[in-house]
Coordinates of C-alpha atoms and ligand atoms in Angstrom, one line a residue:
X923 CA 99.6 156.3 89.8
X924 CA 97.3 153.5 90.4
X925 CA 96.0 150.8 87.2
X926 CA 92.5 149.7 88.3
X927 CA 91.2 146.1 86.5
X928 CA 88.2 144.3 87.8
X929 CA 88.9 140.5 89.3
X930 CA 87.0 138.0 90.1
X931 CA 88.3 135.5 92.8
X932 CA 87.1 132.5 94.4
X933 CA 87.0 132.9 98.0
X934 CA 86.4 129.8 100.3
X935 CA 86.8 129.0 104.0
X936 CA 88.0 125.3 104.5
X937 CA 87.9 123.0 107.3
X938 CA 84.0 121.8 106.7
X939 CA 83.6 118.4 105.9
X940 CA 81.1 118.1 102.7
X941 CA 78.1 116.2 102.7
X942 CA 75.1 115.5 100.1
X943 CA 74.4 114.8 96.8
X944 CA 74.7 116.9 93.6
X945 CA 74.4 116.4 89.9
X946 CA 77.6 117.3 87.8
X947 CA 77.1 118.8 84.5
X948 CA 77.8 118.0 81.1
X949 CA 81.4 116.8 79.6
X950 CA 83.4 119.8 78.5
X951 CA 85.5 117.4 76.2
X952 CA 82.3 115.4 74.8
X953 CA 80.7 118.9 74.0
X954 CA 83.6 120.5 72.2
X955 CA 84.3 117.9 69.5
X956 CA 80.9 117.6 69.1
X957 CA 80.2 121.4 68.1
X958 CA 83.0 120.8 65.9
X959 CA 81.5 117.8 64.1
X960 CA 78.2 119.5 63.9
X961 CA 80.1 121.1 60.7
X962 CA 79.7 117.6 58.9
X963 CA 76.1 117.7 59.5
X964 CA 73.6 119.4 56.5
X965 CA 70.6 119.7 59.2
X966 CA 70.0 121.4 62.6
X967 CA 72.1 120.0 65.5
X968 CA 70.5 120.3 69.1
X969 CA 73.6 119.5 71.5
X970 CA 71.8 118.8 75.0
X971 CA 73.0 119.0 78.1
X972 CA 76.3 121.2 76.9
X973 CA 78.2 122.9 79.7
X974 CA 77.9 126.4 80.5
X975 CA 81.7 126.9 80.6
X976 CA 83.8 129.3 78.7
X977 CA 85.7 127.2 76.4
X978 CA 82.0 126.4 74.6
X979 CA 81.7 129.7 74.3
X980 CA 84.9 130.3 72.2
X981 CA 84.0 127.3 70.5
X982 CA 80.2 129.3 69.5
X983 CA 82.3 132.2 68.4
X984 CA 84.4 130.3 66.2
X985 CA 81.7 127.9 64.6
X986 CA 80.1 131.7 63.7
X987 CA 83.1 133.1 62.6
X988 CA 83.3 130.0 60.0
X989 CA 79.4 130.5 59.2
X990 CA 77.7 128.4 61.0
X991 CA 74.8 129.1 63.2
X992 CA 74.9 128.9 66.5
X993 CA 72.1 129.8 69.1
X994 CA 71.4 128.9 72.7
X995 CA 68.0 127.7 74.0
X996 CA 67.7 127.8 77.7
X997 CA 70.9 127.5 80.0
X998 CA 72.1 124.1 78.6
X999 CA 71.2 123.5 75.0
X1000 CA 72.9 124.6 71.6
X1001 CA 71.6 124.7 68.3
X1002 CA 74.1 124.8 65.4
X1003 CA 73.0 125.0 62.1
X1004 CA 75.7 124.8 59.4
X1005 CA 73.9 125.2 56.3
X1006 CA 75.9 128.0 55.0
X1007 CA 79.3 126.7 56.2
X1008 CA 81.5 128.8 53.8
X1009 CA 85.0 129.9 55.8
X1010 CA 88.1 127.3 55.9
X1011 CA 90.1 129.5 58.0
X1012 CA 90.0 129.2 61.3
X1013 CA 91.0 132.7 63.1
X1014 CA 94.3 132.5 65.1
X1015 CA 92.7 135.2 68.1
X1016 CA 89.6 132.8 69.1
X1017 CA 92.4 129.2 68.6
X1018 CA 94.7 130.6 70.6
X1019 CA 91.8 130.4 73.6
X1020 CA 91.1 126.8 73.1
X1021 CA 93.3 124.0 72.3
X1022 CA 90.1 121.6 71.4
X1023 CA 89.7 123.9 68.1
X1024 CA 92.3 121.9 66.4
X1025 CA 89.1 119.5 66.1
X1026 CA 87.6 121.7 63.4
X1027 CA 90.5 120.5 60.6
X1028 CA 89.1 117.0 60.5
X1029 CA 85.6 118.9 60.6
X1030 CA 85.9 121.2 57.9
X1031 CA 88.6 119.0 55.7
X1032 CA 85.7 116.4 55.7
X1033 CA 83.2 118.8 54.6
X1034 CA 84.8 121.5 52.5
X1035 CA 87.8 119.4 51.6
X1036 CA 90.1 122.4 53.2
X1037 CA 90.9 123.8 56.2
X1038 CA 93.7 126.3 57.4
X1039 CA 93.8 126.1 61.6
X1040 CA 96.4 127.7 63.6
X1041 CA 98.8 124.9 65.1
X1042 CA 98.4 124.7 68.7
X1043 CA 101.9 124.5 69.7
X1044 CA 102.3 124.4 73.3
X1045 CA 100.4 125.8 76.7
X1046 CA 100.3 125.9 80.4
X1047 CA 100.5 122.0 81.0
X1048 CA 103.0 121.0 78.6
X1049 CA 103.7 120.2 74.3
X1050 CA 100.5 119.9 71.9
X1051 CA 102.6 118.0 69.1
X1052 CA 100.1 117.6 66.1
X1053 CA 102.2 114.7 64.1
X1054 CA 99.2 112.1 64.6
X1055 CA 97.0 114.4 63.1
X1056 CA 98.4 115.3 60.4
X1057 CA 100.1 111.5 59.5
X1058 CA 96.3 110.6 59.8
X1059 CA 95.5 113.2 57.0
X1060 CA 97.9 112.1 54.8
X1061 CA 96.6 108.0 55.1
X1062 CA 93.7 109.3 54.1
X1063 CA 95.2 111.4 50.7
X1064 CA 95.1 115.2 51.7
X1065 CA 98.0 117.7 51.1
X1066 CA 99.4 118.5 54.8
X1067 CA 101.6 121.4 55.0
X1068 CA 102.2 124.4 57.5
X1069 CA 102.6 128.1 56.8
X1070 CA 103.0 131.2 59.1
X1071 CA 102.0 129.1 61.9
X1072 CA 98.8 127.4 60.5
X1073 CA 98.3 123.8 59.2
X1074 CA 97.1 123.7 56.2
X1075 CA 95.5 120.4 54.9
X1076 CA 93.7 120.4 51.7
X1077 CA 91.8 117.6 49.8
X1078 CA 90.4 119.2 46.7
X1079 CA 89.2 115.6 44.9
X1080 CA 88.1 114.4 48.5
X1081 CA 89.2 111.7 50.8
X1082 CA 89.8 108.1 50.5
X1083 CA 89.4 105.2 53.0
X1084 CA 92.8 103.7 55.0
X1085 CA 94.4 101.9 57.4
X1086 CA 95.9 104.1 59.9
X1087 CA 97.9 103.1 63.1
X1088 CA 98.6 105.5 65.7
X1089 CA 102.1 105.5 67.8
X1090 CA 100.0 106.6 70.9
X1091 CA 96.5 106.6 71.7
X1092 CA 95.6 110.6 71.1
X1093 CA 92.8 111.6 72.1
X1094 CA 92.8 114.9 69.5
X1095 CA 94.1 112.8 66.7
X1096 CA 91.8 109.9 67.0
X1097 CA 88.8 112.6 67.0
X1098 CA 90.3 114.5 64.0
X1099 CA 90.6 111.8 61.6
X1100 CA 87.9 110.0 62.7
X1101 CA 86.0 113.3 61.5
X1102 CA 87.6 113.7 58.2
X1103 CA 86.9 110.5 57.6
X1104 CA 83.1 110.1 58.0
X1105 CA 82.6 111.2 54.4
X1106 CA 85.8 109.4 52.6
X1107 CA 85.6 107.3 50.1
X1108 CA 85.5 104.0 51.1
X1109 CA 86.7 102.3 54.6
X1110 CA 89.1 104.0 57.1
X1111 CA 90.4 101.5 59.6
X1112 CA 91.8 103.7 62.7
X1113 CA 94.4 101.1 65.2
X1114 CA 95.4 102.3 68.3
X1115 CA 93.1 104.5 69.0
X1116 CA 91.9 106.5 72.0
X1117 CA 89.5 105.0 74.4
X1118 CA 87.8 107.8 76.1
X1119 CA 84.3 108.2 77.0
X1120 CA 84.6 111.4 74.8
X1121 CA 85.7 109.8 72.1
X1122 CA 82.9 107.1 72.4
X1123 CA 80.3 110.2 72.9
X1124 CA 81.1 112.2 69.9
X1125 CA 81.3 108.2 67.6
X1126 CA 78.2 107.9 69.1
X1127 CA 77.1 111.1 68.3
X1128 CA 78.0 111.0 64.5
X1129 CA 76.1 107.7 64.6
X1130 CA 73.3 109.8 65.3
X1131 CA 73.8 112.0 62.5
X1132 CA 74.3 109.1 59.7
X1133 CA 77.8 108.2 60.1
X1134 CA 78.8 104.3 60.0
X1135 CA 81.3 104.3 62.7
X1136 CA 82.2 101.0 64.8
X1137 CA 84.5 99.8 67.2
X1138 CA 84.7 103.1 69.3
X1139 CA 85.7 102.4 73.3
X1140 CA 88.2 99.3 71.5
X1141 CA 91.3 100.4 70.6
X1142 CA 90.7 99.8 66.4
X1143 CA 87.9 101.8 65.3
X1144 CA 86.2 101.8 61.3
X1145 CA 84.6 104.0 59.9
X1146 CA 82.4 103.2 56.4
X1147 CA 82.4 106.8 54.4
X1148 CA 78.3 108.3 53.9
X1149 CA 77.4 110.7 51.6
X1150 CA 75.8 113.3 54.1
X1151 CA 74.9 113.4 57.6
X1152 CA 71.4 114.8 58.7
X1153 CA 70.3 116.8 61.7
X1154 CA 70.1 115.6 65.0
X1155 CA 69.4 116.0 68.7
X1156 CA 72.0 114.8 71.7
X1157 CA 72.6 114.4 75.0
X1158 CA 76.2 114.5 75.9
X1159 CA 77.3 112.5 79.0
X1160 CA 78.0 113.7 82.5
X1161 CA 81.5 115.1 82.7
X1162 CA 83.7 112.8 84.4
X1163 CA 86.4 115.1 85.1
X1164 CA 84.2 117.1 87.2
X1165 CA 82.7 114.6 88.6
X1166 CA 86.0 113.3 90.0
X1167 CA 87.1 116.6 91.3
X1168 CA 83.5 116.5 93.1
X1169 CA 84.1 113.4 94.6
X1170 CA 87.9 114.7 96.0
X1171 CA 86.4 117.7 96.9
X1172 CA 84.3 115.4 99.1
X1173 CA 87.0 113.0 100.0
X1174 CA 89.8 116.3 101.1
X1175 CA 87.2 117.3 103.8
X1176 CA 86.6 113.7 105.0
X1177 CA 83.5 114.0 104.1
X1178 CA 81.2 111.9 102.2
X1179 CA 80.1 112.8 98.8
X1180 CA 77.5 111.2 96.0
X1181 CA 77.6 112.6 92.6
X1182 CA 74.9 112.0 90.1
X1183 CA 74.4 112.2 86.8
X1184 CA 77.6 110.2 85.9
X1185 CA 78.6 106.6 84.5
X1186 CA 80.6 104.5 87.0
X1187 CA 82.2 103.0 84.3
X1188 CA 84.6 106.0 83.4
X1189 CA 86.2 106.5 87.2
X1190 CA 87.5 102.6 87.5
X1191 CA 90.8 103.8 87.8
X1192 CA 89.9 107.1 90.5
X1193 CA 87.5 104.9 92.3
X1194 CA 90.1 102.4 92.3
X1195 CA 93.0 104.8 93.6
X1196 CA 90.5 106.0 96.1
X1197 CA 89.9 103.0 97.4
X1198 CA 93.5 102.1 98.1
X1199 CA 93.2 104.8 100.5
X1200 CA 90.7 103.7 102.4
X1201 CA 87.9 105.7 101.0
X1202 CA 84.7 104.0 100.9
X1203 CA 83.3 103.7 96.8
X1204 CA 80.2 102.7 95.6
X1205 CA 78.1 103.3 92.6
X1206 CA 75.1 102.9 90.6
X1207 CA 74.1 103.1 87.3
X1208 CA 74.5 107.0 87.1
X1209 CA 75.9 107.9 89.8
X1210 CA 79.4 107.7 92.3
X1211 CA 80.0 108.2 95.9
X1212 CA 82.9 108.1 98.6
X1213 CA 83.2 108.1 101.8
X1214 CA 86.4 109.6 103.1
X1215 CA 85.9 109.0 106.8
X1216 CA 88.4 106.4 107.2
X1217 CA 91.2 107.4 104.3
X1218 CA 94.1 106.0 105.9
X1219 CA 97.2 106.0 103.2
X1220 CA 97.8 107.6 100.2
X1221 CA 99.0 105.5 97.4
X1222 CA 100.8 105.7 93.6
X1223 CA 99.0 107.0 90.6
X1224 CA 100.2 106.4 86.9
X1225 CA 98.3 108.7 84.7
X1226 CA 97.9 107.0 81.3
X1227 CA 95.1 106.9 78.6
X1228 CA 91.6 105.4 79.2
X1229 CA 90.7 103.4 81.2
X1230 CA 94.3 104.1 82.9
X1231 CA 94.2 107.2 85.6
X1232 CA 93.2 110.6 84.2
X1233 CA 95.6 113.3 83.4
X1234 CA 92.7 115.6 84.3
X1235 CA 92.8 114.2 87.8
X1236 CA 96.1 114.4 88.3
X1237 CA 96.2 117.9 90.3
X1238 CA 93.2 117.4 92.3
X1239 CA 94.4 114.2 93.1
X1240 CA 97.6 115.5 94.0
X1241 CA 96.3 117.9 96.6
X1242 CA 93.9 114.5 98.3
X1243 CA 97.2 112.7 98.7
X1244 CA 99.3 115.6 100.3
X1245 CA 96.3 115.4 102.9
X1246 CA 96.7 111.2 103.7
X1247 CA 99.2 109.9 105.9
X1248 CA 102.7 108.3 103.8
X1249 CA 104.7 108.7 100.9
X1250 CA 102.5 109.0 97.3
X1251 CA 104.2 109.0 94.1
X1252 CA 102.6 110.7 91.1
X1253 CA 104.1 110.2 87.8
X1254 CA 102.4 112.2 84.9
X1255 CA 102.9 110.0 81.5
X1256 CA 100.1 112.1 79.4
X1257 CA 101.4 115.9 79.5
X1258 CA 105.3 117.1 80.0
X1259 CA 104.6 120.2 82.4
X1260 CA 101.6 119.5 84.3
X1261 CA 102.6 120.1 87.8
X1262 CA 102.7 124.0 87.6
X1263 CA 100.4 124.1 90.8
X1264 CA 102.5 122.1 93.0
X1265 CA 104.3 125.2 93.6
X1266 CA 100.8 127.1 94.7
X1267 CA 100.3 123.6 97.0
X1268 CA 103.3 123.6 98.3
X1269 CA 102.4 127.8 99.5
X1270 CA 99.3 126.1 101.2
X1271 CA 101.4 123.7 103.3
X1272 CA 102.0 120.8 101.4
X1273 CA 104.8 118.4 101.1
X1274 CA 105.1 117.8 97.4
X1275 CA 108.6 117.7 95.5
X1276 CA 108.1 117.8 91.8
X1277 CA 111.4 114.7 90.2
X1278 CA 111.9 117.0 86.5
X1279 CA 113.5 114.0 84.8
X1280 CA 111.2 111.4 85.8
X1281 CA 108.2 114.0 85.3
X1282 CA 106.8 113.1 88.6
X1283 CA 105.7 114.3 92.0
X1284 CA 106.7 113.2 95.5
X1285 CA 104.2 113.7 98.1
X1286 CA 104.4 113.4 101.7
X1287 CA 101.5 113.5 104.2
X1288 CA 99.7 114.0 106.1
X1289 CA 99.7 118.0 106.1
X1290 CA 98.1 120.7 107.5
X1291 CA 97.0 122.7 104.7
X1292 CA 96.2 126.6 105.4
X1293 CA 94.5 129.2 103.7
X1294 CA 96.4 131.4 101.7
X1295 CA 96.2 133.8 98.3
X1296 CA 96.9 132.0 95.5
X1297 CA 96.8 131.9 91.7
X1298 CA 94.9 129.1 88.9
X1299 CA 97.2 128.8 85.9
X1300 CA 95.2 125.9 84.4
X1301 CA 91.5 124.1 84.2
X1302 CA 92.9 121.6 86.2
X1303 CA 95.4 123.2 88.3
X1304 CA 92.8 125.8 89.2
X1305 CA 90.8 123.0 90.3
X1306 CA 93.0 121.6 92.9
X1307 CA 93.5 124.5 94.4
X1308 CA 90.0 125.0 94.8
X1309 CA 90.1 121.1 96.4
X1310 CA 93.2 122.2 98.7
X1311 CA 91.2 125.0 100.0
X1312 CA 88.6 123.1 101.0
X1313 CA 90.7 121.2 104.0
X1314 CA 92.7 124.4 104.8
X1315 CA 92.0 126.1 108.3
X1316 CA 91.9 129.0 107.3
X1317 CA 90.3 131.5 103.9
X1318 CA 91.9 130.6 100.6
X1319 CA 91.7 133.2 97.8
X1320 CA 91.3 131.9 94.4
X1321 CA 93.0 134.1 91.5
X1322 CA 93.0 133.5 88.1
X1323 CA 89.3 132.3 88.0
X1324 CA 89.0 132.3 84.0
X1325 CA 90.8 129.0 84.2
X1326 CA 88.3 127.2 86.3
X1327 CA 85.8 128.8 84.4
X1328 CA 86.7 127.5 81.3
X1329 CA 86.1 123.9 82.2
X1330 CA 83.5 123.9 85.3
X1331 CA 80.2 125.2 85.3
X1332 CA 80.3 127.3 88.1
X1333 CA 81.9 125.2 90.5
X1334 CA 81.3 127.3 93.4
X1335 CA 77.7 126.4 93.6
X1336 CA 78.0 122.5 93.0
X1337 CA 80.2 122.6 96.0
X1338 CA 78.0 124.9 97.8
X1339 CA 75.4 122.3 97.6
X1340 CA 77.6 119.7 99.2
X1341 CA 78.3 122.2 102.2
X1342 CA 81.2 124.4 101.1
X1343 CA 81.9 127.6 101.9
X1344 CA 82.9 129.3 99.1
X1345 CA 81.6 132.0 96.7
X1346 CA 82.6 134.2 94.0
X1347 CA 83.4 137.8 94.3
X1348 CA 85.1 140.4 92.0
X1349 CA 85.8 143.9 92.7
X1350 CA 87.4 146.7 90.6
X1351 CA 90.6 146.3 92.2
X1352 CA 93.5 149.0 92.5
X1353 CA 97.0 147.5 91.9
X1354 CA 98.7 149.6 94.5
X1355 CA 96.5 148.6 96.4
X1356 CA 96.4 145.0 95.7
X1357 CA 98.7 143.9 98.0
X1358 CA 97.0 144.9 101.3
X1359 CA 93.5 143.9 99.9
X1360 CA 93.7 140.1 100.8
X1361 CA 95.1 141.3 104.4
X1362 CA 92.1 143.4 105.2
X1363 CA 89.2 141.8 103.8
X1364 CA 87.4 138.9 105.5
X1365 CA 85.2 136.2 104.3
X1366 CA 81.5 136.4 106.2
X1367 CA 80.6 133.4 107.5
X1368 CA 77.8 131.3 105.4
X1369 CA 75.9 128.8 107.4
Ligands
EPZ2750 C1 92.4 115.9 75.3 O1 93.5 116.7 74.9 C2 91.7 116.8 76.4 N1 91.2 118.0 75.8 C3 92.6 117.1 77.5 O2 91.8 117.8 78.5 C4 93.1 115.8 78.1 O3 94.0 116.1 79.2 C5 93.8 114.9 77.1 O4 92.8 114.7 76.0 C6 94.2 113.6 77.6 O5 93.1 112.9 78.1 C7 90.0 118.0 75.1 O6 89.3 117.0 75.0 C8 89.5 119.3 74.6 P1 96.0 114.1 73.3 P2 94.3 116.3 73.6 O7 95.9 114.3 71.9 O8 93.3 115.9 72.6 C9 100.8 114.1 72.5 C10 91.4 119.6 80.0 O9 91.9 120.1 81.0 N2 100.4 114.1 71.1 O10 95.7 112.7 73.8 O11 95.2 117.5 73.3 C11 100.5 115.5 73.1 O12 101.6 116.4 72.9 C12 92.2 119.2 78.8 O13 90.1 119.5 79.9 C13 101.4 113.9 70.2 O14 102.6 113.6 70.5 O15 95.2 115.1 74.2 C14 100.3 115.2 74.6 O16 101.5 115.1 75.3 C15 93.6 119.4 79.0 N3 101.2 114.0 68.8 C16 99.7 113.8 74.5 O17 99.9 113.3 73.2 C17 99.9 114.3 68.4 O18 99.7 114.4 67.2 C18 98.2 113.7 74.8 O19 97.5 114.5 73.8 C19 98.9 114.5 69.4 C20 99.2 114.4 70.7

């Protein structure tokens, strides 16, 4: 008996070294919160410039499931319109999809003065702990409690202004309260807050709307409480994560890579690291480039919040070092399991040891990379493995596309443009016959 299922792989052919220029898309992790705070908003909400990607679309689904409207105009641009925002509970088969849902308590508390969301618990790259969160809902007086694996917070007299401090910068809890608190009562003072360009965007995007928010891209951030926020239209910015991966996509081949439509000010710490290696930076005011023809060492990374190095990066960086010449050491302070794909690496060739107790990875290069069938668990995972293949010898074949897909708008033809070869192909594929598939079939030559 054979069990047919259709798959779609990413198919590449490395060795090329990439060339050009391309435009990168818009922030995955701007976009999301911002759909999300478009619940606080009593108008229309035109979201430009909003990533094609899969997790967006989860995030349309469940902005309709809670009654909002939700349309797309043209390939880039979302119209939400929340008018008859009625549900408070959030439903656990679209959460489960997309860890950046938890956003919609702050949302819909703020608004509705309830929300029941599903608790993200865990995933692929490590713990989702939701303490900050829900501390920061107390400060500001709602009832926080769990049952059957939701959290339900619930402020039936509203919210009230307060100081909050956070034990670590969080990027999720720092965009949840701020949320809520847009319409309490009063002045919310938020300390130790998250830094990131996303969390400046969707501050900035509130703005927009009505909201008195200050401080955002400093660590203490206030927030005056308004009575309504209005309609609005808004660009989110480039997405920086993709725009790194671009660059060490470029960077993995030798090659030398320009990526526009991004601000130079979020990759100080990639273009710094880069740079250590011998790759050549430069940038202007919306766009990067590097030039990886004379990368000569690798180097140390410490992922760490903003402006420290990305957790995002860290895979795809991973898979540039194993490719330079010494000893790097990559030590992941953000996440507690993200180096699932070292084991897919290390089936491509490279040298990387993954320390458990320190939470770190060892590599040592150079290697030769080679082409071989292997499997994306994760956005970011997936996207290193896409970086590997790029400096393999030989065909790589990508499984487990869904994961790239739900963070890069289709990647395949960004790098296309820079001179890849790589495309997408899917096939109804036989599981008996599986096996022998990759062994027979052959990759035509583009270009
Ligand atoms: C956001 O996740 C991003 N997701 C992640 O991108 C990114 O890796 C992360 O920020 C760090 O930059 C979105 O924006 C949708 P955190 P988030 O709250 O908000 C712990 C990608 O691939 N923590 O800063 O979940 C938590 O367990 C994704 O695009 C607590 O302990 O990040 C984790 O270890 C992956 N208590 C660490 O902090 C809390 O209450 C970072 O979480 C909250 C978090």
């Amino acid at each position: 008996m054979t069990f047919d299922r259709l798959e779609t792989t990413l198919r590449l052919r490395g060795g090329h070294r990439l060339h050009g220029a391309v435009r990168v898309h818009g922030s995955k992790n701007a976009t999301l919160p911002i759909m999300a705070a478009s619940l606080l908003c009593d108008g229309e909400v035109v979201i430009k410039r909003a990533p094609r990607v899969t997790d967006v679309s989860v995030m349309e689904a469940l902005l309709e499931s809670l009654g909002a409207r939700v349309r797309e105009h043209g390939t880039n641009e979302l119209r939400i319109s929340a008018a008859n925002l009625g549900q408070t509970r959030a439903p656990y088969t679209l959460v489960r999809k997309l860890n950046a849902s938890f956003d919609l308590t702050g949302a819909l508390l703020g608004r509705l003065g309830r929300a029941e969301v599903p608790l993200p618990g865990g995933c692929v790259i490590g713990t989702r702990a939701t303490d900050l969160h829900e501390m920061g809902f107390r400060a500001l007086g709602a009832d926080v409690r769990g049952a059957r694996g939701y959290l339900i917070v619930e402020a039936p007299d509203g919210l009230r202004g307060a100081d909050v401090s956070f034990r670590f910068p969080s990027v999720g809890a720092t965009r949840n309260v701020m949320l809520a608190a847009v319409y309490a009562d009063g002045t919310t003072t938020l300390r130790n807050v998250a830094m990131e360009p996303e969390v400046v965007d969707l501050a900035n995007f509130l703005n927009a709307a009505g909201a008195r928010i200050s401080g955002h891209g400093t660590d203490t951030i206030v927030i005056e409480g308004v009575q309504r926020l209005h309609g609005v239209e808004y660009e989110v910015i480039g997405d920086r994560i993709a725009a790194g991966t671009l660059l060490l996509a470029g960077a993995i081949t030798r090659g030398a890579v320009r990526v526009d439509g991004t601000d130079p000010r979020h990759h100080g710490a990639l273009l710094a690291a880069l740079s250590e290696c011998g790759v050549a930076c430069s940038h202007g005011v919306d766009w990067i480039a590097a030039d990886a023809a004379g990368a000569r060492s690798g180097t140390d990374i410490l992922t760490a919040p903003f402006p420290g190095f990305p957790t995002d990066l860290q895979p795809t960086m991973t898979a540039f070092l194993a490719t330079c010449p010494g000893t790097s050491v990559i030590e992941e302070t953000i996440f507690n399991a993200r180096f699932a794909y070292v084991n897919e690496l290390v089936r491509m060739g490279a040298d990387v040891r993954v320390q458990m107790d320190s939470n770190a990875a060892v590599v040592k290069g150079p290697a030769e990379l080679e082409g071989a069938p292997v499997e994306a668990a994760d956005i970011r995972g997936g996207a290193a493995l896409v970086v590997a293949g790029l400096a393999a010898r030989s065909e790589t074949e990508i499984a487990g596309l869904e994961f790239i897909d739900r963070g890069y708008e289709r990647l395949e033809e960004m790098l296309t443009e820079l001179g890849a070869q790589i495309q997408r192909s899917s096939g109804i594929v036989a599981l008996a016959e599986a096996a022998s598939a990759y062994e027979t079939s052959t990759m035509p030559t583009v270009g």
